[in-house]
Amino acid sequence: RQRRFVGDASHELRSPLANIRQHAEVALAHPERTDTAKLARTVLTEGTRMQRLVEDLLRLARADERTGPVRRALVDLDDVVFEVAADLRQSSALRIDTTAVSAGRVSGDQTELQRMVQNLAENAARHARATVGFVLREDPSGTTTLSVEDDGPGIAEADRQRIFERFVRLDGARARDAGGSGLGLAIVAEIVTAHGGTITVGTGPLGGARFEVVFPRHA
């Protein structure tokens, strides 16, 4: 597993590095035909992609080495969801539905929970046709349930477990696109597990994928 992880990481880093090198070599060979602004945009885009990938790899490495419990405080998950949803409205033309978000508290690490919601939101937005929906509720039993769904092509039942593995991309509409590295959902699964929760994926009312996270009762 470790050898495969290193091999996959190397492969992912090779692509943006090769793109930067190719554009730099062309610019050096033909300076008179080089568009400096275009070159800078390419380097910035690929550099940002590499930075995100390295940060994700470090996060997973820390998760693998974690021996103690996560830092815990009561986190208002509804505030986190509304913040992520607001950012999504700013960065996309999708309809972002938060009408089913009610109060819900989780005992955990605020930064990690924010990243979890953000990754789920970005995944939904990447595959949505027009709508991304959030549902949050605190059940009478004390558990807190978060659902993030889209109206995209969905995920075949046979793929619903391996989608949480590292560097997994599915064929067709959920294949590599928009710089996705195949680590976002793996990080979500690590965060949920570290917080004592469970995550499943199925088909939601919107017709696409619906990711449901259930957190245990907080103290």
Coordinates of C-alpha atoms in Angstrom, one line a residue:
R1 CA 0.0 0.0 0.0
Q2 CA 2.8 2.4 0.9
R3 CA 4.7 1.7 -2.4
R4 CA 1.5 2.2 -4.4
F5 CA 0.8 5.5 -2.5
V6 CA 4.3 6.8 -3.3
G7 CA 4.0 5.7 -6.9
D8 CA 0.6 7.4 -7.3
A9 CA 1.8 10.6 -5.6
S10 CA 4.8 10.7 -8.0
H11 CA 2.6 10.3 -11.0
E12 CA 0.3 13.1 -9.8
L13 CA 3.2 15.5 -9.3
R14 CA 4.8 14.7 -12.6
S15 CA 2.0 16.2 -14.7
P16 CA 2.0 19.8 -13.4
L17 CA 5.8 19.8 -13.3
A18 CA 6.0 18.6 -16.9
N19 CA 3.5 21.3 -17.9
I20 CA 5.5 24.1 -16.2
R21 CA 8.8 22.8 -17.7
Q22 CA 7.3 22.6 -21.2
H23 CA 6.0 26.1 -21.2
A24 CA 9.3 27.4 -19.7
E25 CA 11.4 25.6 -22.4
V26 CA 9.2 27.1 -25.2
A27 CA 9.5 30.5 -23.7
L28 CA 13.3 30.2 -23.5
A29 CA 13.6 28.9 -27.1
H30 CA 11.2 31.5 -28.5
P31 CA 11.3 34.6 -26.3
E32 CA 10.0 36.8 -29.1
R33 CA 6.8 34.8 -29.3
T34 CA 6.3 34.4 -25.6
D35 CA 3.2 35.8 -24.0
T36 CA 4.5 36.6 -20.5
A37 CA 1.0 37.0 -18.9
K38 CA -0.1 33.6 -20.4
L39 CA 3.1 31.9 -19.1
A40 CA 2.6 33.4 -15.7
R41 CA -1.0 32.2 -15.6
T42 CA 0.1 28.7 -16.5
V43 CA 2.8 28.6 -13.9
L44 CA 0.4 29.9 -11.2
T45 CA -2.3 27.4 -12.1
E46 CA 0.0 24.4 -12.1
G47 CA 1.8 25.7 -9.0
T48 CA -1.5 26.0 -7.1
R49 CA -2.4 22.5 -8.2
M50 CA 0.9 21.1 -6.9
Q51 CA 0.6 23.1 -3.6
R52 CA -2.9 21.6 -3.0
L53 CA -1.7 18.1 -3.8
V54 CA 1.3 18.4 -1.5
E55 CA -0.9 19.7 1.3
D56 CA -3.3 16.8 0.8
L57 CA -0.4 14.3 0.8
L58 CA 0.9 15.8 4.1
R59 CA -2.6 15.7 5.6
L60 CA -2.9 12.0 4.8
A61 CA 0.6 11.2 6.0
R62 CA -0.3 12.9 9.4
A63 CA -3.5 10.9 9.5
D64 CA -1.6 7.7 9.0
E65 CA 0.8 8.6 11.8
R66 CA -2.0 9.7 14.2
T67 CA -1.8 7.8 17.5
G68 CA -4.0 9.9 19.8
P69 CA -7.5 11.4 19.6
V70 CA -8.3 14.5 17.6
R71 CA -8.6 17.9 19.4
R72 CA -12.1 18.3 20.5
A73 CA -14.4 21.2 21.0
L74 CA -18.1 21.8 20.3
V75 CA -18.4 23.0 16.7
D76 CA -21.5 24.5 15.3
L77 CA -21.5 22.5 12.0
D78 CA -24.4 24.6 10.6
D79 CA -22.1 27.7 10.7
V80 CA -19.4 25.7 8.8
V81 CA -21.9 24.6 6.2
F82 CA -23.3 28.1 5.6
E83 CA -19.8 29.5 5.2
V84 CA -18.8 26.8 2.7
A85 CA -22.0 27.3 0.8
A86 CA -21.5 31.1 0.6
D87 CA -18.0 30.5 -0.9
L88 CA -19.5 28.1 -3.4
R89 CA -22.1 30.6 -4.5
Q90 CA -19.3 33.1 -5.1
S91 CA -17.1 30.7 -7.1
S92 CA -19.8 29.0 -9.2
A93 CA -23.0 29.6 -11.1
L94 CA -24.7 26.7 -9.5
R95 CA -27.8 26.8 -7.3
I96 CA -26.7 26.2 -3.7
D97 CA -29.6 25.0 -1.6
T98 CA -29.2 25.3 2.2
T99 CA -32.9 25.5 3.1
A100 CA -32.7 22.1 4.8
V101 CA -29.8 23.1 7.1
S102 CA -30.7 23.3 10.7
A103 CA -28.7 23.6 13.9
G104 CA -26.2 20.7 14.5
R105 CA -23.2 20.4 16.8
V106 CA -20.3 18.1 16.5
S107 CA -17.5 17.4 19.0
G108 CA -14.3 17.7 17.1
D109 CA -11.6 19.8 15.4
Q110 CA -13.0 22.9 13.7
T111 CA -10.3 23.1 11.0
E112 CA -10.7 19.4 10.1
L113 CA -14.5 19.6 10.0
Q114 CA -14.3 22.7 7.8
R115 CA -12.0 20.8 5.4
M116 CA -14.4 17.9 5.3
V117 CA -17.4 20.0 4.4
Q118 CA -15.3 21.9 1.8
N119 CA -14.2 18.8 0.1
L120 CA -17.7 17.3 -0.1
A121 CA -19.0 20.7 -1.4
E122 CA -16.2 20.9 -4.1
N123 CA -16.8 17.3 -5.1
A124 CA -20.6 18.0 -5.5
A125 CA -20.0 21.2 -7.4
R126 CA -17.5 19.5 -9.8
H127 CA -20.2 17.0 -10.9
A128 CA -23.4 18.9 -10.5
R129 CA -25.4 20.0 -13.6
A130 CA -27.2 22.9 -11.8
T131 CA -27.7 22.3 -8.1
V132 CA -25.9 21.4 -5.0
G133 CA -27.9 20.7 -1.8
F134 CA -27.0 20.6 1.9
V135 CA -29.0 18.9 4.6
L136 CA -28.0 19.1 8.3
R137 CA -30.0 17.9 11.3
E138 CA -29.5 16.8 14.9
D139 CA -31.5 13.8 15.6
P140 CA -33.4 13.2 18.9
S141 CA -30.8 10.5 19.7
G142 CA -28.1 13.1 19.7
T143 CA -26.4 12.1 16.5
T144 CA -25.8 14.8 13.8
T145 CA -26.3 14.0 10.2
L146 CA -24.9 16.0 7.3
S147 CA -25.8 15.3 3.6
V148 CA -24.2 16.9 0.6
E149 CA -25.8 16.0 -2.8
D150 CA -25.8 17.1 -6.4
D151 CA -27.9 16.6 -9.6
G152 CA -25.0 15.1 -11.6
P153 CA -24.5 11.6 -13.0
G154 CA -24.3 9.9 -9.6
I155 CA -22.0 7.0 -8.6
A156 CA -22.6 3.4 -9.6
E157 CA -23.3 1.1 -6.7
A158 CA -20.2 -1.0 -7.5
D159 CA -18.0 2.1 -7.0
R160 CA -19.5 3.4 -3.8
Q161 CA -16.8 1.9 -1.5
R162 CA -13.7 2.5 -3.6
I163 CA -14.5 6.1 -4.2
F164 CA -13.1 6.8 -0.7
E165 CA -9.7 5.2 -1.6
R166 CA -6.7 7.3 -2.3
F167 CA -6.1 8.5 -5.9
V168 CA -9.3 6.8 -7.1
R169 CA -11.1 8.5 -10.0
L170 CA -14.1 7.0 -11.7
D171 CA -14.6 6.7 -15.4
G172 CA -17.0 8.9 -17.4
A173 CA -18.4 12.1 -15.9
R174 CA -16.6 11.6 -12.6
A175 CA -13.1 11.1 -14.1
R176 CA -10.2 13.4 -13.7
D177 CA -11.2 17.0 -14.3
A178 CA -10.7 20.5 -13.0
G179 CA -7.4 19.4 -11.4
G180 CA -8.9 16.9 -9.1
S181 CA -6.3 14.5 -7.7
G182 CA -8.5 11.8 -6.3
L183 CA -7.6 12.6 -2.7
G184 CA -10.5 14.8 -1.6
L185 CA -12.9 12.0 -0.7
A186 CA -10.1 10.0 0.9
I187 CA -9.4 12.9 3.2
V188 CA -13.1 13.2 4.0
A189 CA -13.2 9.6 5.0
E190 CA -10.1 10.0 7.2
I191 CA -11.6 13.0 9.0
V192 CA -15.0 11.4 9.5
T193 CA -13.4 8.2 10.9
A194 CA -11.1 10.2 13.2
H195 CA -14.2 11.9 14.6
G196 CA -16.0 8.6 15.3
G197 CA -18.4 9.0 12.4
T198 CA -19.5 7.1 9.4
I199 CA -19.9 8.1 5.7
T200 CA -21.9 6.5 3.0
V201 CA -22.9 7.4 -0.6
G202 CA -26.0 6.7 -2.4
T203 CA -28.5 8.5 -4.7
G204 CA -30.3 11.6 -3.4
P205 CA -33.6 13.3 -4.2
L206 CA -31.7 15.5 -6.8
G207 CA -30.9 12.4 -8.8
G208 CA -27.1 12.5 -8.4
A209 CA -24.7 11.4 -5.6
R210 CA -25.6 12.0 -2.0
F211 CA -22.9 11.7 0.6
E212 CA -24.2 11.2 4.1
V213 CA -22.0 11.7 7.2
V214 CA -23.3 10.7 10.7
F215 CA -21.5 11.9 13.8
P216 CA -22.0 10.3 17.2
R217 CA -23.7 12.1 20.0
H218 CA -21.5 14.9 21.4
A219 CA -20.7 15.3 25.1

